[in-house]
Amino acid sequence: MGYRARQGFAVWRVRVRRGGRKRQVAGGICYGKPKTAGVNHLKNERNSRTIGECRIGRHCGGMRVLNSYWVNEDAVYKYFEVILVDPAHKAIRRHPEVQWIVNPVHKHREMRGLTSAGLKARGLRNKGCSGHKMRPSWKAVWKRNNTLRFGRFRKQKHV
């Protein structure tokens, strides 16, 4: 990945608290089925790096998150540096290698899991038979597998 001091780029350092997450319920009481009764032993759906990217992306709303990397960790926090690109900067808009990020379709890529850490959190690092239940997304795979399809709605082939 790397980083060069260039116009239009910025690097922000973010810290994310380590460990799993605790369910935010009043008095530690979870109502409903026993499956939802847990408070303490819950894990984040995404990794800490993605969470850090999202925090910076919300804070710097006009910038685009390019990527991030691990910097340090201590007993309480993990530290990441997030590379941001300013889409309004002339140096970015004119540079052929980076100007793809100027398009509106790349707004808040970190929120949609399109950065490197986001793809890893979505399980899209695997290819072939290892990742066939993850593409295009696990929600789309669930919908595909749980939708009834009846023959009368298919287009009939005329011979």
mmCIF file with all atom_site columns, C-alpha atoms in Angstrom:
data_model
loop_
_atom_site.group_PDB
_atom_site.id
_atom_site.type_symbol
_atom_site.label_atom_id
_atom_site.label_alt_id
_atom_site.label_comp_id
_atom_site.label_asym_id
_atom_site.label_entity_id
_atom_site.label_seq_id
_atom_site.pdbx_PDB_ins_code
_atom_site.Cartn_x
_atom_site.Cartn_y
_atom_site.Cartn_z
_atom_site.occupancy
_atom_site.B_iso_or_equiv
_atom_site.pdbx_formal_charge
_atom_site.auth_seq_id
_atom_site.auth_comp_id
_atom_site.auth_asym_id
_atom_site.auth_atom_id
_atom_site.pdbx_PDB_model_num
ATOM 1   C CA . MET A 1 1   ? 0.000   0.000   0.000   1.00 0.00 ? 1   MET A CA 1
ATOM 2   C CA . GLY A 1 2   ? 2.486   2.654   1.137   1.00 0.00 ? 2   GLY A CA 1
ATOM 3   C CA . TYR A 1 3   ? 2.051   6.367   1.528   1.00 0.00 ? 3   TYR A CA 1
ATOM 4   C CA . ARG A 1 4   ? 3.833   9.261   -0.138  1.00 0.00 ? 4   ARG A CA 1
ATOM 5   C CA . ALA A 1 5   ? 3.416   12.868  1.006   1.00 0.00 ? 5   ALA A CA 1
ATOM 6   C CA . ARG A 1 6   ? 1.320   14.097  -1.904  1.00 0.00 ? 6   ARG A CA 1
ATOM 7   C CA . GLN A 1 7   ? -1.210  16.849  -2.319  1.00 0.00 ? 7   GLN A CA 1
ATOM 8   C CA . GLY A 1 8   ? -4.799  15.789  -1.683  1.00 0.00 ? 8   GLY A CA 1
ATOM 9   C CA . PHE A 1 9   ? -3.883  12.909  0.645   1.00 0.00 ? 9   PHE A CA 1
ATOM 10  C CA . ALA A 1 10  ? -4.230  12.879  4.420   1.00 0.00 ? 10  ALA A CA 1
ATOM 11  C CA . VAL A 1 11  ? -3.445  10.292  7.099   1.00 0.00 ? 11  VAL A CA 1
ATOM 12  C CA . TRP A 1 12  ? -5.516  10.095  10.270  1.00 0.00 ? 12  TRP A CA 1
ATOM 13  C CA . ARG A 1 13  ? -4.722  7.937   13.271  1.00 0.00 ? 13  ARG A CA 1
ATOM 14  C CA . VAL A 1 14  ? -7.633  6.302   15.035  1.00 0.00 ? 14  VAL A CA 1
ATOM 15  C CA . ARG A 1 15  ? -7.844  4.114   18.107  1.00 0.00 ? 15  ARG A CA 1
ATOM 16  C CA . VAL A 1 16  ? -10.420 1.396   18.650  1.00 0.00 ? 16  VAL A CA 1
ATOM 17  C CA . ARG A 1 17  ? -11.049 -0.319  21.950  1.00 0.00 ? 17  ARG A CA 1
ATOM 18  C CA . ARG A 1 18  ? -9.872  -3.922  21.952  1.00 0.00 ? 18  ARG A CA 1
ATOM 19  C CA . GLY A 1 19  ? -11.897 -7.027  22.693  1.00 0.00 ? 19  GLY A CA 1
ATOM 20  C CA . GLY A 1 20  ? -15.467 -8.105  22.081  1.00 0.00 ? 20  GLY A CA 1
ATOM 21  C CA . ARG A 1 21  ? -18.536 -5.971  22.470  1.00 0.00 ? 21  ARG A CA 1
ATOM 22  C CA . LYS A 1 22  ? -21.034 -5.804  25.302  1.00 0.00 ? 22  LYS A CA 1
ATOM 23  C CA . ARG A 1 23  ? -24.744 -5.688  24.531  1.00 0.00 ? 23  ARG A CA 1
ATOM 24  C CA . GLN A 1 24  ? -26.197 -2.344  25.552  1.00 0.00 ? 24  GLN A CA 1
ATOM 25  C CA . VAL A 1 25  ? -29.281 -3.274  27.543  1.00 0.00 ? 25  VAL A CA 1
ATOM 26  C CA . ALA A 1 26  ? -30.706 -1.570  30.600  1.00 0.00 ? 26  ALA A CA 1
ATOM 27  C CA . GLY A 1 27  ? -29.645 -3.341  33.776  1.00 0.00 ? 27  GLY A CA 1
ATOM 28  C CA . GLY A 1 28  ? -28.097 -6.184  31.774  1.00 0.00 ? 28  GLY A CA 1
ATOM 29  C CA . ILE A 1 29  ? -31.582 -7.639  31.197  1.00 0.00 ? 29  ILE A CA 1
ATOM 30  C CA . CYS A 1 30  ? -32.301 -9.139  27.771  1.00 0.00 ? 30  CYS A CA 1
ATOM 31  C CA . TYR A 1 31  ? -35.980 -9.851  27.230  1.00 0.00 ? 31  TYR A CA 1
ATOM 32  C CA . GLY A 1 32  ? -37.235 -12.491 24.843  1.00 0.00 ? 32  GLY A CA 1
ATOM 33  C CA . LYS A 1 33  ? -35.883 -15.846 23.777  1.00 0.00 ? 33  LYS A CA 1
ATOM 34  C CA . PRO A 1 34  ? -32.877 -17.463 25.478  1.00 0.00 ? 34  PRO A CA 1
ATOM 35  C CA . LYS A 1 35  ? -30.884 -17.121 22.238  1.00 0.00 ? 35  LYS A CA 1
ATOM 36  C CA . THR A 1 36  ? -30.767 -13.357 22.720  1.00 0.00 ? 36  THR A CA 1
ATOM 37  C CA . ALA A 1 37  ? -29.972 -13.531 26.440  1.00 0.00 ? 37  ALA A CA 1
ATOM 38  C CA . GLY A 1 38  ? -26.221 -12.949 26.183  1.00 0.00 ? 38  GLY A CA 1
ATOM 39  C CA . VAL A 1 39  ? -24.614 -9.719  27.361  1.00 0.00 ? 39  VAL A CA 1
ATOM 40  C CA . ASN A 1 40  ? -20.860 -10.260 27.657  1.00 0.00 ? 40  ASN A CA 1
ATOM 41  C CA . HIS A 1 41  ? -19.519 -12.896 25.255  1.00 0.00 ? 41  HIS A CA 1
ATOM 42  C CA . LEU A 1 42  ? -20.571 -11.157 22.039  1.00 0.00 ? 42  LEU A CA 1
ATOM 43  C CA . LYS A 1 43  ? -18.208 -10.477 19.123  1.00 0.00 ? 43  LYS A CA 1
ATOM 44  C CA . ASN A 1 44  ? -18.275 -7.682  16.565  1.00 0.00 ? 44  ASN A CA 1
ATOM 45  C CA . GLU A 1 45  ? -19.514 -8.587  13.104  1.00 0.00 ? 45  GLU A CA 1
ATOM 46  C CA . ARG A 1 46  ? -16.686 -6.536  11.605  1.00 0.00 ? 46  ARG A CA 1
ATOM 47  C CA . ASN A 1 47  ? -13.036 -6.254  12.570  1.00 0.00 ? 47  ASN A CA 1
ATOM 48  C CA . SER A 1 48  ? -11.528 -3.345  14.522  1.00 0.00 ? 48  SER A CA 1
ATOM 49  C CA . ARG A 1 49  ? -9.845  -1.920  11.441  1.00 0.00 ? 49  ARG A CA 1
ATOM 50  C CA . THR A 1 50  ? -13.180 -1.484  9.644   1.00 0.00 ? 50  THR A CA 1
ATOM 51  C CA . ILE A 1 51  ? -14.693 0.149   12.702  1.00 0.00 ? 51  ILE A CA 1
ATOM 52  C CA . GLY A 1 52  ? -11.811 2.631   12.797  1.00 0.00 ? 52  GLY A CA 1
ATOM 53  C CA . GLU A 1 53  ? -12.226 3.394   9.083   1.00 0.00 ? 53  GLU A CA 1
ATOM 54  C CA . CYS A 1 54  ? -15.941 4.063   9.555   1.00 0.00 ? 54  CYS A CA 1
ATOM 55  C CA . ARG A 1 55  ? -15.313 6.436   12.461  1.00 0.00 ? 55  ARG A CA 1
ATOM 56  C CA . ILE A 1 56  ? -12.842 8.477   10.430  1.00 0.00 ? 56  ILE A CA 1
ATOM 57  C CA . GLY A 1 57  ? -15.131 8.377   7.388   1.00 0.00 ? 57  GLY A CA 1
ATOM 58  C CA . ARG A 1 58  ? -17.965 9.869   9.426   1.00 0.00 ? 58  ARG A CA 1
ATOM 59  C CA . HIS A 1 59  ? -15.695 12.478  10.968  1.00 0.00 ? 59  HIS A CA 1
ATOM 60  C CA . CYS A 1 60  ? -14.217 13.583  7.625   1.00 0.00 ? 60  CYS A CA 1
ATOM 61  C CA . GLY A 1 61  ? -17.381 13.383  5.529   1.00 0.00 ? 61  GLY A CA 1
ATOM 62  C CA . GLY A 1 62  ? -15.990 15.147  2.461   1.00 0.00 ? 62  GLY A CA 1
ATOM 63  C CA . MET A 1 63  ? -12.959 12.860  2.156   1.00 0.00 ? 63  MET A CA 1
ATOM 64  C CA . ARG A 1 64  ? -12.824 9.337   0.680   1.00 0.00 ? 64  ARG A CA 1
ATOM 65  C CA . VAL A 1 65  ? -11.272 6.472   2.637   1.00 0.00 ? 65  VAL A CA 1
ATOM 66  C CA . LEU A 1 66  ? -8.668  4.777   0.478   1.00 0.00 ? 66  LEU A CA 1
ATOM 67  C CA . ASN A 1 67  ? -7.262  2.210   2.879   1.00 0.00 ? 67  ASN A CA 1
ATOM 68  C CA . SER A 1 68  ? -5.834  1.717   6.367   1.00 0.00 ? 68  SER A CA 1
ATOM 69  C CA . TYR A 1 69  ? -3.126  -0.196  8.190   1.00 0.00 ? 69  TYR A CA 1
ATOM 70  C CA . TRP A 1 70  ? -2.310  -1.355  11.718  1.00 0.00 ? 70  TRP A CA 1
ATOM 71  C CA . VAL A 1 71  ? 0.110   0.854   13.651  1.00 0.00 ? 71  VAL A CA 1
ATOM 72  C CA . ASN A 1 72  ? 0.234   -0.254  17.270  1.00 0.00 ? 72  ASN A CA 1
ATOM 73  C CA . GLU A 1 73  ? -1.735  -1.820  20.077  1.00 0.00 ? 73  GLU A CA 1
ATOM 74  C CA . ASP A 1 74  ? -1.606  -1.746  23.836  1.00 0.00 ? 74  ASP A CA 1
ATOM 75  C CA . ALA A 1 75  ? -3.675  -3.407  26.541  1.00 0.00 ? 75  ALA A CA 1
ATOM 76  C CA . VAL A 1 76  ? -6.737  -1.243  25.890  1.00 0.00 ? 76  VAL A CA 1
ATOM 77  C CA . TYR A 1 77  ? -6.664  0.041   22.300  1.00 0.00 ? 77  TYR A CA 1
ATOM 78  C CA . LYS A 1 78  ? -5.640  -0.876  18.766  1.00 0.00 ? 78  LYS A CA 1
ATOM 79  C CA . TYR A 1 79  ? -4.260  1.972   16.675  1.00 0.00 ? 79  TYR A CA 1
ATOM 80  C CA . PHE A 1 80  ? -4.729  2.265   12.916  1.00 0.00 ? 80  PHE A CA 1
ATOM 81  C CA . GLU A 1 81  ? -3.802  4.885   10.354  1.00 0.00 ? 81  GLU A CA 1
ATOM 82  C CA . VAL A 1 82  ? -6.398  5.643   7.695   1.00 0.00 ? 82  VAL A CA 1
ATOM 83  C CA . ILE A 1 83  ? -5.416  7.091   4.311   1.00 0.00 ? 83  ILE A CA 1
ATOM 84  C CA . LEU A 1 84  ? -7.928  9.674   3.091   1.00 0.00 ? 84  LEU A CA 1
ATOM 85  C CA . VAL A 1 85  ? -8.241  11.295  -0.323  1.00 0.00 ? 85  VAL A CA 1
ATOM 86  C CA . ASP A 1 86  ? -9.767  14.705  -0.981  1.00 0.00 ? 86  ASP A CA 1
ATOM 87  C CA . PRO A 1 87  ? -11.955 14.323  -4.111  1.00 0.00 ? 87  PRO A CA 1
ATOM 88  C CA . ALA A 1 88  ? -12.237 18.099  -4.554  1.00 0.00 ? 88  ALA A CA 1
ATOM 89  C CA . HIS A 1 89  ? -8.468  18.631  -4.786  1.00 0.00 ? 89  HIS A CA 1
ATOM 90  C CA . LYS A 1 90  ? -7.181  19.441  -8.278  1.00 0.00 ? 90  LYS A CA 1
ATOM 91  C CA . ALA A 1 91  ? -4.122  17.225  -7.855  1.00 0.00 ? 91  ALA A CA 1
ATOM 92  C CA . ILE A 1 92  ? -6.398  14.234  -7.213  1.00 0.00 ? 92  ILE A CA 1
ATOM 93  C CA . ARG A 1 93  ? -8.845  15.070  -9.999  1.00 0.00 ? 93  ARG A CA 1
ATOM 94  C CA . ARG A 1 94  ? -6.029  15.316  -12.548 1.00 0.00 ? 94  ARG A CA 1
ATOM 95  C CA . HIS A 1 95  ? -3.989  12.282  -11.463 1.00 0.00 ? 95  HIS A CA 1
ATOM 96  C CA . PRO A 1 96  ? -4.910  9.289   -13.666 1.00 0.00 ? 96  PRO A CA 1
ATOM 97  C CA . GLU A 1 97  ? -4.088  6.648   -11.020 1.00 0.00 ? 97  GLU A CA 1
ATOM 98  C CA . VAL A 1 98  ? -6.230  8.149   -8.267  1.00 0.00 ? 98  VAL A CA 1
ATOM 99  C CA . GLN A 1 99  ? -9.028  9.996   -10.061 1.00 0.00 ? 99  GLN A CA 1
ATOM 100 C CA . TRP A 1 100 ? -11.317 6.925   -9.985  1.00 0.00 ? 100 TRP A CA 1
ATOM 101 C CA . ILE A 1 101 ? -12.102 7.735   -6.356  1.00 0.00 ? 101 ILE A CA 1
ATOM 102 C CA . VAL A 1 102 ? -13.615 11.096  -7.383  1.00 0.00 ? 102 VAL A CA 1
ATOM 103 C CA . ASN A 1 103 ? -16.739 9.425   -8.837  1.00 0.00 ? 103 ASN A CA 1
ATOM 104 C CA . PRO A 1 104 ? -19.829 9.725   -6.613  1.00 0.00 ? 104 PRO A CA 1
ATOM 105 C CA . VAL A 1 105 ? -20.204 5.941   -6.513  1.00 0.00 ? 105 VAL A CA 1
ATOM 106 C CA . HIS A 1 106 ? -17.193 5.807   -4.173  1.00 0.00 ? 106 HIS A CA 1
ATOM 107 C CA . LYS A 1 107 ? -18.742 7.951   -1.448  1.00 0.00 ? 107 LYS A CA 1
ATOM 108 C CA . HIS A 1 108 ? -18.386 6.230   1.931   1.00 0.00 ? 108 HIS A CA 1
ATOM 109 C CA . ARG A 1 109 ? -16.862 3.011   0.588   1.00 0.00 ? 109 ARG A CA 1
ATOM 110 C CA . GLU A 1 110 ? -15.816 2.200   4.175   1.00 0.00 ? 110 GLU A CA 1
ATOM 111 C CA . MET A 1 111 ? -19.473 2.078   5.297   1.00 0.00 ? 111 MET A CA 1
ATOM 112 C CA . ARG A 1 112 ? -20.350 -0.426  2.577   1.00 0.00 ? 112 ARG A CA 1
ATOM 113 C CA . GLY A 1 113 ? -17.409 -2.737  3.201   1.00 0.00 ? 113 GLY A CA 1
ATOM 114 C CA . LEU A 1 114 ? -15.525 -1.905  -0.008  1.00 0.00 ? 114 LEU A CA 1
ATOM 115 C CA . THR A 1 115 ? -12.111 -1.167  1.510   1.00 0.00 ? 115 THR A CA 1
ATOM 116 C CA . SER A 1 116 ? -9.546  -3.902  2.002   1.00 0.00 ? 116 SER A CA 1
ATOM 117 C CA . ALA A 1 117 ? -10.499 -4.422  5.664   1.00 0.00 ? 117 ALA A CA 1
ATOM 118 C CA . GLY A 1 118 ? -14.200 -4.356  4.761   1.00 0.00 ? 118 GLY A CA 1
ATOM 119 C CA . LEU A 1 119 ? -13.811 -7.057  2.113   1.00 0.00 ? 119 LEU A CA 1
ATOM 120 C CA . LYS A 1 120 ? -12.002 -9.221  4.651   1.00 0.00 ? 120 LYS A CA 1
ATOM 121 C CA . ALA A 1 121 ? -14.766 -8.675  7.222   1.00 0.00 ? 121 ALA A CA 1
ATOM 122 C CA . ARG A 1 122 ? -17.349 -9.746  4.624   1.00 0.00 ? 122 ARG A CA 1
ATOM 123 C CA . GLY A 1 123 ? -15.434 -12.970 3.924   1.00 0.00 ? 123 GLY A CA 1
ATOM 124 C CA . LEU A 1 124 ? -14.613 -12.035 0.333   1.00 0.00 ? 124 LEU A CA 1
ATOM 125 C CA . ARG A 1 125 ? -10.918 -12.895 0.587   1.00 0.00 ? 125 ARG A CA 1
ATOM 126 C CA . ASN A 1 126 ? -11.760 -16.496 -0.329  1.00 0.00 ? 126 ASN A CA 1
ATOM 127 C CA . LYS A 1 127 ? -12.213 -17.562 -3.932  1.00 0.00 ? 127 LYS A CA 1
ATOM 128 C CA . GLY A 1 128 ? -13.884 -20.547 -5.545  1.00 0.00 ? 128 GLY A CA 1
ATOM 129 C CA . CYS A 1 129 ? -15.734 -23.101 -3.437  1.00 0.00 ? 129 CYS A CA 1
ATOM 130 C CA . SER A 1 130 ? -14.578 -21.497 -0.173  1.00 0.00 ? 130 SER A CA 1
ATOM 131 C CA . GLY A 1 131 ? -16.378 -18.241 -0.910  1.00 0.00 ? 131 GLY A CA 1
ATOM 132 C CA . HIS A 1 132 ? -19.433 -19.330 -2.896  1.00 0.00 ? 132 HIS A CA 1
ATOM 133 C CA . LYS A 1 133 ? -21.712 -18.734 0.098   1.00 0.00 ? 133 LYS A CA 1
ATOM 134 C CA . MET A 1 134 ? -20.444 -15.163 0.447   1.00 0.00 ? 134 MET A CA 1
ATOM 135 C CA . ARG A 1 135 ? -20.940 -13.789 -3.065  1.00 0.00 ? 135 ARG A CA 1
ATOM 136 C CA . PRO A 1 136 ? -22.309 -11.310 -3.927  1.00 0.00 ? 136 PRO A CA 1
ATOM 137 C CA . SER A 1 137 ? -23.110 -10.970 -0.196  1.00 0.00 ? 137 SER A CA 1
ATOM 138 C CA . TRP A 1 138 ? -24.292 -13.343 2.483   1.00 0.00 ? 138 TRP A CA 1
ATOM 139 C CA . LYS A 1 139 ? -27.699 -11.632 2.523   1.00 0.00 ? 139 LYS A CA 1
ATOM 140 C CA . ALA A 1 140 ? -28.108 -12.176 -1.215  1.00 0.00 ? 140 ALA A CA 1
ATOM 141 C CA . VAL A 1 141 ? -27.086 -15.829 -0.814  1.00 0.00 ? 141 VAL A CA 1
ATOM 142 C CA . TRP A 1 142 ? -29.640 -16.271 1.972   1.00 0.00 ? 142 TRP A CA 1
ATOM 143 C CA . LYS A 1 143 ? -32.357 -14.723 -0.189  1.00 0.00 ? 143 LYS A CA 1
ATOM 144 C CA . ARG A 1 144 ? -31.393 -16.883 -3.166  1.00 0.00 ? 144 ARG A CA 1
ATOM 145 C CA . ASN A 1 145 ? -31.527 -20.057 -1.080  1.00 0.00 ? 145 ASN A CA 1
ATOM 146 C CA . ASN A 1 146 ? -34.789 -19.197 0.701   1.00 0.00 ? 146 ASN A CA 1
ATOM 147 C CA . THR A 1 147 ? -36.863 -17.968 -2.236  1.00 0.00 ? 147 THR A CA 1
ATOM 148 C CA . LEU A 1 148 ? -39.382 -20.358 -3.736  1.00 0.00 ? 148 LEU A CA 1
ATOM 149 C CA . ARG A 1 149 ? -39.311 -20.427 -7.530  1.00 0.00 ? 149 ARG A CA 1
ATOM 150 C CA . PHE A 1 150 ? -42.214 -21.932 -9.384  1.00 0.00 ? 150 PHE A CA 1
ATOM 151 C CA . GLY A 1 151 ? -42.063 -23.147 -12.959 1.00 0.00 ? 151 GLY A CA 1
ATOM 152 C CA . ARG A 1 152 ? -45.162 -21.291 -14.082 1.00 0.00 ? 152 ARG A CA 1
ATOM 153 C CA . PHE A 1 153 ? -43.377 -17.961 -13.727 1.00 0.00 ? 153 PHE A CA 1
ATOM 154 C CA . ARG A 1 154 ? -40.364 -18.962 -15.794 1.00 0.00 ? 154 ARG A CA 1
ATOM 155 C CA . LYS A 1 155 ? -40.200 -18.112 -19.459 1.00 0.00 ? 155 LYS A CA 1
ATOM 156 C CA . GLN A 1 156 ? -41.149 -21.167 -21.492 1.00 0.00 ? 156 GLN A CA 1
ATOM 157 C CA . LYS A 1 157 ? -38.862 -22.193 -24.308 1.00 0.00 ? 157 LYS A CA 1
ATOM 158 C CA . HIS A 1 158 ? -40.665 -22.423 -27.631 1.00 0.00 ? 158 HIS A CA 1
ATOM 159 C CA . VAL A 1 159 ? -39.362 -25.225 -29.821 1.00 0.00 ? 159 VAL A CA 1
#
